[in-house]
Amino acid sequence: MKINVNGKELTIDVTANPSLLEALREQLDLTGTKYGCGEGACGACKVLVNGTPLPACITPAVTVQGKKVITIEGLETNGELHPVQQAFLEVDAFQCAYCAPGMIINAVALLEKNSNPTKQEIVDAMNGNICRCCTYPQIVEAIYQAGKQLA
Amino acid sequence: MKKSMNSQMDLYPEQYELHQQDLIRGPISRRKFFKRMGLGIASFVVVSDVVSAEILNQLDPSLAEDAIASWIHIDESGKITVFTGKVEVGQNIRTSLAQVVAEELFVEVEDIHLIMGDTDLTPYDRGTYGSLTTPQMAPILRKAAASVRELLKETAAKEWSVGKSGLQMEKGIVIHPSNGKRLSYSQLSQGKKLFQQVDSEVAVVPVSSWKVAGTSVPKIEGKSFITGRHKYVSDMALPGMVYGKILRAPANGAKLKNLDTSRAESMEGVTVVRNGDFVGVTAPDSPTANMALAMLEATWDRTPQPSRKDLFGHLKKTARNQPESKSELTDALSQASFKLNQTFTIDYIAHVPLEPRAGVAEWKGDKLTVWTGTQRPFGVQEELQRAFDIPKENVRVIMPDTGSGYGGKHTGEAGIEAAKLAKATGKPVKVTWTREEEFKWAYLRPAGVIDVRSGMDSSGKVTAWEFHNYNSGNAGIQAPYTIAAKHDQFLAADTPLRQGSYRALASTANIFAIESQFNDLAAEIGSDPLGFRLKHLQDERLTNALTACADKFGWDKSRKKDHGFGIACGAVKGGFVATCAEVSVHPETGEVKVIRLVTSFECGAIINPRHLESQVVGCVLQGLGGALFEAIDFKEGEVLNASISGYRVPRFADIPAIEVVLLDRKDLPPAGAGEAPIVAVAPAIRNAIFEVTGKKLNHLPMIPSGSITV
């Protein structure tokens, strides 16, 4: 099956009916998207499908045929970090950083819709993403800063 | 004695820390070191620099006092490499250790390369836990770096035939005192074979002059994490690698009765591996491996196992010792004007590291390499050595920076499982646990029952204190207060579920009970909880933490209607912490909201303020989960809420206003910070709820439903 990931047309094997997460990680070596819970409840596996953040772990790969998938690896343009990535780096908003790709993807989707969110709007939009190291205040700050940049 | 401890450790490596075993084995020899490192300039630290002679005597007799414990090496290209057996699990020690080394060597943090947690490359280390990295490894590396610096200076001085004292250093260059000639570290290392033991008397850069250490250097290699490029073990793939899954029992204590593997084995690319009760499958991809696992038809014999409803009775009933009652204490209690006896109960909670256990294993002949996320790579090496009965030299364990542990990754299950499958199939194998497996088959923070009896005289002085902890552990069991008659005792019991280390160990349970009980004693006589604590405290550092927290919080301010304030403190592993909480309780619905939390923390000299604050915030917010709603539910040996949707952890919307006060004691050596700040959150919230409602919530978690009965 053809799949469009980060602007490239790629081919995946869907014989075993992999989830989008399994296809990305095991067939396309795009391992930035992480497994966290397997039930769409933690946000570690979020990717953008036609601009909407979806948990790749419960999204069958076959359902994204003909759609555009963006993963954490696809956010840089010409070697430049996305403003949300840049803000995470500047605020130093992580400990183990395993949640960071899913957080960043979800934040990018938020800022596409609402480029200058309040901190409460950030909390509401990000509540499906878990950071078990609990660097939540720093993550809110990073997204808030990125919003200020983009506004 | 040592033998029995060892065999216990063989059975329960996750309880390593609970048994407080100080065991060091398998150090690298000097000869091996010389051979491996080749040319350059290096200083090394021996084991007796790290541990006291007292501990050394209890260790493995094969351990030489001069076995190397860590080293810093500058090669001919000027590259500076630090070798330490410690590991990075998100606590950002890769950054803070690089900072102290960079400071002494007059280079940037980016110039320091840290090789961590690789049993072939780094010296033996017991493990990264117990908040020991900063207090033990940081000062050692500081001296090791200073020793290398002196070697560089001596080399330059010899070259120029001048005295060492006038030489200047900057950015990896030694500068001549009068003619301005320069020699880089690379030039100085050319053709050298200078290896010297760290000079324990070497002068280090005083903390007050720190320029790199003591500042908020960002996470090393931060960019690779936010671009998804960093390879955690679960991200790794080796050529020809297959994916492994393990057959699990339906509940604790269940034994495999019958197994039909024929349907799984008929699947293309699938191999079924069976060795006694160990049953696993491998397949070329995860979905096929999952399908093959589902095709295994197993029947099990279950044995009677306790349920959560019986938990606390079970712990008391199965205690291995009787609680002691000292006559001195009985007397003090009988003479007391006020008495207060209470029981506190603590549920099991899970670490829930966002990256579940993962292991990749590869055999080449009789040599095994395992990549796994563990806080004890050398411990896992020993587990593998035992599992396969091969020499330790044949086992290499590598630990790439990992998706967190919080005390939950002292063991190497996934790596061992991968190694078993790899041996049977002859291919490299990756095993990544599912979230359900993490909840059911990893280990938990111990549950516990704590009985406290206490008494006060007519002047409001606490005179008697008896404290019995069943099962949760010894850590933090001693109340920090001055009390004439005091007795505390930990009673080990039979744990229905697998349990082991957790951030701050039993301190979360013990300090919850201590600080709740102390607060209630103050209330008995209408005393201010802060003043009452200060009156009973002698420890200057804890006193400072308490007053700094109360000041920042505004402890004396008037409370809004339906709002309450609570305070608590504790001293854990060289860190001194206090937390103040403000809560609101709805007068009709009983809904509890944590409005704000202020935490003060002092752990000696601060190496990286921003990362320290991040650790404190992380501890406080993670502590919020165990305080309010986290609990493992189980029935007849089976965990019932083994999923993220069934086991609630703190999310963005749970986070109250939070402030951190860091007390920098430049005059004191730095201590670890990844554990202590978690301990005062639960009692501070509990005491705030008590202030506003008069309700004593003596069970953790306190408010799983979000409200209390009013």
CSV table of N, CA and C in Angstrom, one decimal, chain A residues 16-19 22 25-26 29 31-39 41-42 44 72-73 76 79 81 85-86 88-92 94-101 103-104 122-123 126-140 143, chain B residues 89-90 92 217-219 222-223 225-232 234-235 243 285-288 290 350-356 402-404 406 430 433-435 502-503 610-611 614-615 617-618 621-622 630 643-645 649-653 655 658:
chain,number,residue,atom,x,y,z
A,16,ALA,N,-0.2,-8.0,7.6
A,16,ALA,CA,-0.5,-8.4,9.0
A,16,ALA,C,-1.4,-7.4,9.6
A,17,ASN,N,-2.0,-6.5,8.9
A,17,ASN,CA,-2.8,-5.4,9.4
A,17,ASN,C,-2.2,-4.6,10.5
A,18,PRO,N,-1.0,-4.0,10.2
A,18,PRO,CA,-0.3,-3.3,11.3
A,18,PRO,C,-1.1,-2.0,11.6
A,19,SER,N,-0.9,-1.5,12.9
A,19,SER,CA,-1.4,-0.2,13.2
A,19,SER,C,-0.5,0.8,12.5
A,22,GLU,N,2.9,0.8,14.2
A,22,GLU,CA,3.8,-0.3,13.9
A,22,GLU,C,4.4,-0.1,12.5
A,25,ARG,N,7.1,2.7,12.6
A,25,ARG,CA,8.3,2.3,13.4
A,25,ARG,C,9.0,1.1,12.8
A,26,GLU,N,8.3,0.1,12.4
A,26,GLU,CA,9.0,-1.1,12.0
A,26,GLU,C,9.3,-1.2,10.5
A,29,ASP,N,11.2,2.9,9.6
A,29,ASP,CA,12.2,3.4,10.5
A,29,ASP,C,11.9,4.8,11.0
A,31,THR,N,11.0,6.1,14.1
A,31,THR,CA,10.8,5.7,15.4
A,31,THR,C,10.6,6.9,16.4
A,32,GLY,N,10.5,8.1,15.9
A,32,GLY,CA,10.2,9.2,16.7
A,32,GLY,C,8.9,9.1,17.4
A,33,THR,N,7.9,8.5,16.7
A,33,THR,CA,6.6,8.3,17.2
A,33,THR,C,6.6,7.1,18.2
A,34,LYS,N,6.1,7.3,19.4
A,34,LYS,CA,6.4,6.3,20.4
A,34,LYS,C,5.1,5.5,20.8
A,35,TYR,N,5.3,4.3,21.3
A,35,TYR,CA,4.3,3.6,22.0
A,35,TYR,C,4.3,3.9,23.4
A,36,GLY,N,3.1,4.2,24.0
A,36,GLY,CA,3.0,4.5,25.4
A,36,GLY,C,1.9,3.7,26.1
A,37,CYS,N,0.7,3.5,25.4
A,37,CYS,CA,-0.4,2.8,26.1
A,37,CYS,C,-1.1,1.8,25.3
A,38,GLY,N,-1.1,2.0,23.9
A,38,GLY,CA,-1.8,1.1,23.0
A,38,GLY,C,-3.3,1.2,23.0
A,39,GLU,N,-3.8,2.3,23.6
A,39,GLU,CA,-5.3,2.5,23.6
A,39,GLU,C,-5.6,4.0,23.4
A,41,ALA,N,-4.6,6.6,24.8
A,41,ALA,CA,-4.9,7.4,26.1
A,41,ALA,C,-3.8,8.2,26.6
A,42,CYS,N,-2.6,8.1,26.0
A,42,CYS,CA,-1.4,8.8,26.5
A,42,CYS,C,-0.8,9.9,25.6
A,44,ALA,N,1.5,9.6,23.3
A,44,ALA,CA,2.9,9.4,22.9
A,44,ALA,C,3.1,9.1,21.4
A,72,ILE,N,6.9,13.4,13.8
A,72,ILE,CA,7.9,14.3,14.5
A,72,ILE,C,9.0,14.6,13.5
A,73,GLU,N,9.4,13.5,12.8
A,73,GLU,CA,10.6,13.7,11.9
A,73,GLU,C,10.3,14.6,10.7
A,76,GLU,N,10.7,19.5,10.8
A,76,GLU,CA,11.8,20.4,10.4
A,76,GLU,C,11.6,20.8,8.9
A,79,GLY,N,16.1,21.9,7.4
A,79,GLY,CA,17.0,21.8,8.6
A,79,GLY,C,16.7,22.7,9.7
A,81,LEU,N,14.4,23.9,12.8
A,81,LEU,CA,13.4,23.3,13.7
A,81,LEU,C,12.0,24.1,13.6
A,85,GLN,N,9.3,23.1,18.3
A,85,GLN,CA,10.5,22.3,18.7
A,85,GLN,C,11.5,23.3,19.3
A,86,GLN,N,11.7,24.4,18.7
A,86,GLN,CA,12.6,25.4,19.1
A,86,GLN,C,12.3,25.9,20.5
A,88,PHE,N,10.6,24.2,22.8
A,88,PHE,CA,10.8,23.1,23.8
A,88,PHE,C,12.3,23.1,24.1
A,89,LEU,N,13.1,23.4,23.1
A,89,LEU,CA,14.6,23.4,23.4
A,89,LEU,C,15.0,24.5,24.3
A,90,GLU,N,14.4,25.7,24.0
A,90,GLU,CA,14.8,26.9,24.8
A,90,GLU,C,14.3,26.8,26.2
A,91,VAL,N,13.0,26.3,26.4
A,91,VAL,CA,12.5,26.2,27.7
A,91,VAL,C,13.1,25.0,28.4
A,92,ASP,N,13.8,24.1,27.7
A,92,ASP,CA,14.4,22.9,28.3
A,92,ASP,C,13.3,22.1,29.0
A,94,PHE,N,12.0,19.2,29.3
A,94,PHE,CA,11.9,17.8,29.4
A,94,PHE,C,12.8,17.1,30.4
A,95,GLN,N,12.5,15.9,30.8
A,95,GLN,CA,13.4,15.1,31.5
A,95,GLN,C,13.8,13.9,30.7
A,96,CYS,N,13.0,12.9,30.7
A,96,CYS,CA,13.4,11.7,29.8
A,96,CYS,C,13.1,12.0,28.4
A,97,ALA,N,12.1,12.9,28.1
A,97,ALA,CA,11.7,13.3,26.8
A,97,ALA,C,11.0,12.3,25.9
A,98,TYR,N,10.7,11.1,26.5
A,98,TYR,CA,10.0,10.1,25.7
A,98,TYR,C,8.6,10.6,25.2
A,99,CYS,N,8.0,11.5,25.9
A,99,CYS,CA,6.7,12.0,25.5
A,99,CYS,C,6.8,13.2,24.6
A,100,ALA,N,8.0,13.7,24.4
A,100,ALA,CA,8.2,15.0,23.7
A,100,ALA,C,7.7,15.0,22.2
A,101,PRO,N,7.9,13.9,21.4
A,101,PRO,CA,7.4,13.9,20.1
A,101,PRO,C,5.9,14.0,20.0
A,103,MET,N,3.9,15.2,22.3
A,103,MET,CA,3.5,16.5,22.9
A,103,MET,C,3.7,17.6,21.8
A,104,ILE,N,4.8,17.5,21.1
A,104,ILE,CA,5.1,18.5,20.1
A,104,ILE,C,4.1,18.5,18.9
A,122,ILE,N,-4.2,25.9,26.4
A,122,ILE,CA,-3.1,24.9,26.2
A,122,ILE,C,-3.4,23.7,27.0
A,123,VAL,N,-3.7,23.9,28.3
A,123,VAL,CA,-4.0,22.8,29.2
A,123,VAL,C,-5.2,22.0,28.6
A,126,MET,N,-4.1,20.0,25.5
A,126,MET,CA,-3.0,19.0,25.7
A,126,MET,C,-3.3,17.9,26.7
A,127,ASN,N,-4.5,17.9,27.2
A,127,ASN,CA,-4.8,17.0,28.3
A,127,ASN,C,-4.8,15.5,28.0
A,128,GLY,N,-4.8,15.2,26.7
A,128,GLY,CA,-4.7,13.8,26.2
A,128,GLY,C,-3.3,13.3,26.2
A,129,ASN,N,-2.3,14.2,26.4
A,129,ASN,CA,-0.9,13.8,26.4
A,129,ASN,C,-0.4,13.7,27.8
A,130,ILE,N,0.3,12.6,28.1
A,130,ILE,CA,0.9,12.4,29.4
A,130,ILE,C,2.4,12.6,29.4
A,131,CYS,N,2.9,13.3,30.4
A,131,CYS,CA,4.3,13.4,30.7
A,131,CYS,C,4.5,12.8,32.1
A,132,ARG,N,5.0,11.6,32.1
A,132,ARG,CA,5.1,10.9,33.4
A,132,ARG,C,6.2,11.6,34.3
A,133,CYS,N,7.2,12.2,33.7
A,133,CYS,CA,8.1,13.0,34.5
A,133,CYS,C,7.5,14.2,35.1
A,134,CYS,N,6.3,14.6,34.6
A,134,CYS,CA,5.5,15.7,35.1
A,134,CYS,C,6.2,17.0,34.9
A,135,THR,N,6.7,17.2,33.7
A,135,THR,CA,7.3,18.6,33.4
A,135,THR,C,6.2,19.5,32.8
A,136,TYR,N,4.9,19.2,33.2
A,136,TYR,CA,3.8,19.9,32.6
A,136,TYR,C,3.9,21.4,32.6
A,137,PRO,N,4.3,22.1,33.7
A,137,PRO,CA,4.4,23.6,33.7
A,137,PRO,C,5.4,24.1,32.6
A,138,GLN,N,6.5,23.3,32.5
A,138,GLN,CA,7.5,23.8,31.5
A,138,GLN,C,6.9,23.5,30.0
A,139,ILE,N,6.2,22.5,29.9
A,139,ILE,CA,5.6,22.2,28.5
A,139,ILE,C,4.6,23.3,28.2
A,140,VAL,N,3.7,23.7,29.1
A,140,VAL,CA,2.8,24.7,28.9
A,140,VAL,C,3.5,26.0,28.5
A,143,ILE,N,4.9,25.9,24.9
A,143,ILE,CA,3.8,26.0,23.9
A,143,ILE,C,3.4,27.5,23.9
B,89,VAL,N,18.3,8.5,33.0
B,89,VAL,CA,16.9,8.1,32.8
B,89,VAL,C,15.9,9.3,32.8
B,90,GLY,N,16.5,10.5,32.5
B,90,GLY,CA,15.6,11.6,32.5
B,90,GLY,C,15.9,12.6,33.6
B,92,ASN,N,18.6,14.0,34.0
B,92,ASN,CA,19.6,14.9,33.4
B,92,ASN,C,20.9,14.9,34.1
B,217,VAL,N,22.5,25.0,32.3
B,217,VAL,CA,22.9,24.5,31.0
B,217,VAL,C,21.8,23.6,30.5
B,218,PRO,N,21.3,23.8,29.3
B,218,PRO,CA,20.2,22.9,28.8
B,218,PRO,C,20.6,21.5,28.6
B,219,LYS,N,19.6,20.6,28.5
B,219,LYS,CA,19.8,19.2,28.4
B,219,LYS,C,20.7,18.9,27.3
B,222,GLY,N,19.7,17.8,23.6
B,222,GLY,CA,18.3,18.0,23.7
B,222,GLY,C,17.7,18.0,22.3
B,223,LYS,N,18.4,18.4,21.3
B,223,LYS,CA,17.8,18.5,19.9
B,223,LYS,C,17.5,17.1,19.4
B,225,PHE,N,16.3,14.7,21.0
B,225,PHE,CA,15.1,14.2,21.6
B,225,PHE,C,13.8,14.9,21.0
B,226,ILE,N,13.9,16.2,20.7
B,226,ILE,CA,12.7,16.9,20.3
B,226,ILE,C,12.5,16.7,18.8
B,227,THR,N,13.5,16.1,18.1
B,227,THR,CA,13.3,15.8,16.7
B,227,THR,C,13.0,14.3,16.5
B,228,GLY,N,12.9,13.5,17.6
B,228,GLY,CA,12.6,12.1,17.4
B,228,GLY,C,13.8,11.2,17.0
B,229,ARG,N,15.0,11.8,17.0
B,229,ARG,CA,16.1,11.1,16.5
B,229,ARG,C,16.8,10.2,17.5
B,230,HIS,N,16.6,10.6,18.8
B,230,HIS,CA,17.3,9.7,19.8
B,230,HIS,C,16.7,8.3,19.8
B,231,LYS,N,17.5,7.4,19.9
B,231,LYS,CA,17.1,6.0,19.8
B,231,LYS,C,17.0,5.4,21.2
B,232,TYR,N,15.8,5.3,21.8
B,232,TYR,CA,15.6,4.6,23.0
B,232,TYR,C,15.7,3.1,22.6
B,234,SER,N,13.6,0.8,22.8
B,234,SER,CA,12.4,0.4,22.1
B,234,SER,C,12.4,0.8,20.7
B,235,ASP,N,13.3,1.7,20.3
B,235,ASP,CA,13.4,2.2,18.9
B,235,ASP,C,14.4,1.5,18.1
B,243,TYR,N,10.8,-9.9,16.3
B,243,TYR,CA,10.1,-9.3,17.5
B,243,TYR,C,9.6,-10.4,18.4
B,285,ASP,N,7.6,-9.2,12.5
B,285,ASP,CA,7.0,-7.9,12.8
B,285,ASP,C,6.1,-8.1,14.0
B,286,SER,N,5.8,-6.9,14.7
B,286,SER,CA,5.0,-7.0,15.9
B,286,SER,C,3.6,-7.5,15.7
B,287,PRO,N,2.9,-7.0,14.7
B,287,PRO,CA,1.5,-7.5,14.6
B,287,PRO,C,1.4,-9.0,14.5
B,288,THR,N,2.4,-9.6,13.7
B,288,THR,CA,2.4,-11.1,13.6
B,288,THR,C,2.8,-11.7,14.9
B,290,ASN,N,2.2,-10.5,17.9
B,290,ASN,CA,1.0,-10.4,18.7
B,290,ASN,C,0.0,-11.5,18.4
B,350,ALA,N,1.9,2.2,40.8
B,350,ALA,CA,2.9,1.8,39.8
B,350,ALA,C,3.7,3.0,39.3
B,351,HIS,N,4.9,2.7,38.8
B,351,HIS,CA,5.8,3.7,38.3
B,351,HIS,C,5.3,4.3,37.0
B,352,VAL,N,4.7,3.5,36.1
B,352,VAL,CA,4.2,3.9,34.8
B,352,VAL,C,5.3,4.7,34.0
B,353,PRO,N,6.5,4.2,33.9
B,353,PRO,CA,7.4,4.9,33.0
B,353,PRO,C,6.8,4.9,31.6
B,354,LEU,N,6.9,6.1,30.9
B,354,LEU,CA,6.1,6.2,29.7
B,354,LEU,C,6.7,5.2,28.6
B,355,GLU,N,8.1,5.0,28.7
B,355,GLU,CA,8.7,3.9,27.8
B,355,GLU,C,8.6,2.6,28.6
B,356,PRO,N,7.8,1.7,28.2
B,356,PRO,CA,7.8,0.4,28.9
B,356,PRO,C,9.1,-0.3,28.8
B,402,THR,N,17.3,6.5,28.6
B,402,THR,CA,16.1,5.7,28.7
B,402,THR,C,14.9,6.6,29.1
B,403,GLY,N,13.7,6.1,28.6
B,403,GLY,CA,12.4,6.8,28.9
B,403,GLY,C,11.9,6.6,30.3
B,404,SER,N,12.7,7.0,31.3
B,404,SER,CA,12.4,7.2,32.7
B,404,SER,C,12.3,5.9,33.4
B,406,TYR,N,12.1,6.1,37.6
B,406,TYR,CA,11.5,6.5,38.9
B,406,TYR,C,11.7,5.4,40.0
B,430,LYS,N,14.0,-8.4,19.7
B,430,LYS,CA,13.6,-7.2,20.5
B,430,LYS,C,12.3,-7.6,21.2
B,433,TRP,N,7.7,-4.5,26.2
B,433,TRP,CA,6.5,-4.8,27.0
B,433,TRP,C,5.4,-3.9,26.6
B,434,THR,N,4.2,-4.4,26.7
B,434,THR,CA,3.0,-3.6,26.5
B,434,THR,C,2.7,-2.8,27.8
B,435,ARG,N,1.8,-1.9,27.8
B,435,ARG,CA,1.5,-1.2,29.0
B,435,ARG,C,0.8,-2.1,30.0
B,502,TYR,N,10.9,2.5,44.6
B,502,TYR,CA,10.1,3.5,44.0
B,502,TYR,C,10.7,4.8,44.5
B,503,ARG,N,10.6,5.8,43.6
B,503,ARG,CA,11.1,7.2,44.0
B,503,ARG,C,10.9,7.4,45.6
B,610,ARG,N,18.0,25.1,36.8
B,610,ARG,CA,16.8,24.8,36.1
B,610,ARG,C,16.4,23.3,36.1
B,611,HIS,N,17.4,22.5,36.0
B,611,HIS,CA,17.2,21.1,36.0
B,611,HIS,C,16.8,20.6,37.5
B,614,SER,N,13.3,21.5,37.8
B,614,SER,CA,12.5,20.5,37.0
B,614,SER,C,12.3,19.2,37.8
B,615,GLN,N,13.4,18.8,38.5
B,615,GLN,CA,13.2,17.6,39.3
B,615,GLN,C,12.3,17.8,40.5
B,617,VAL,N,9.7,20.0,40.7
B,617,VAL,CA,8.4,20.1,40.1
B,617,VAL,C,7.9,18.7,39.8
B,618,GLY,N,8.8,17.9,39.1
B,618,GLY,CA,8.4,16.6,38.7
B,618,GLY,C,8.0,15.7,39.9
B,621,LEU,N,4.6,16.9,41.4
B,621,LEU,CA,3.4,16.6,40.6
B,621,LEU,C,3.2,15.1,40.5
B,622,GLN,N,4.3,14.3,40.4
B,622,GLN,CA,4.2,12.9,40.4
B,622,GLN,C,3.6,12.5,41.8
B,630,GLU,N,-3.9,7.7,42.5
B,630,GLU,CA,-3.3,6.5,42.0
B,630,GLU,C,-3.4,5.3,42.9
B,643,SER,N,-4.1,-0.5,32.7
B,643,SER,CA,-4.1,0.3,31.5
B,643,SER,C,-4.1,1.8,31.9
B,644,ILE,N,-3.7,2.6,31.0
B,644,ILE,CA,-3.7,4.0,31.3
B,644,ILE,C,-5.1,4.5,31.5
B,645,SER,N,-6.1,4.0,30.8
B,645,SER,CA,-7.5,4.4,31.1
B,645,SER,C,-8.0,3.9,32.4
B,649,VAL,N,-3.1,8.7,36.0
B,649,VAL,CA,-1.8,9.4,36.4
B,649,VAL,C,-2.1,10.9,36.2
B,650,PRO,N,-1.3,11.8,36.9
B,650,PRO,CA,-1.6,13.3,36.7
B,650,PRO,C,-1.4,13.7,35.3
B,651,ARG,N,-2.4,14.5,34.9
B,651,ARG,CA,-2.4,15.1,33.5
B,651,ARG,C,-2.3,16.7,33.7
B,652,PHE,N,-2.3,17.3,32.5
B,652,PHE,CA,-2.2,18.8,32.5
B,652,PHE,C,-3.3,19.4,33.4
B,653,ALA,N,-4.5,18.9,33.3
B,653,ALA,CA,-5.6,19.6,34.0
B,653,ALA,C,-5.6,19.3,35.5
B,655,ILE,N,-2.9,19.9,37.3
B,655,ILE,CA,-1.8,20.6,37.8
B,655,ILE,C,-2.2,21.9,38.5
B,658,ILE,N,1.9,26.1,40.9
B,658,ILE,CA,3.1,25.5,41.7
B,658,ILE,C,4.2,26.4,41.7
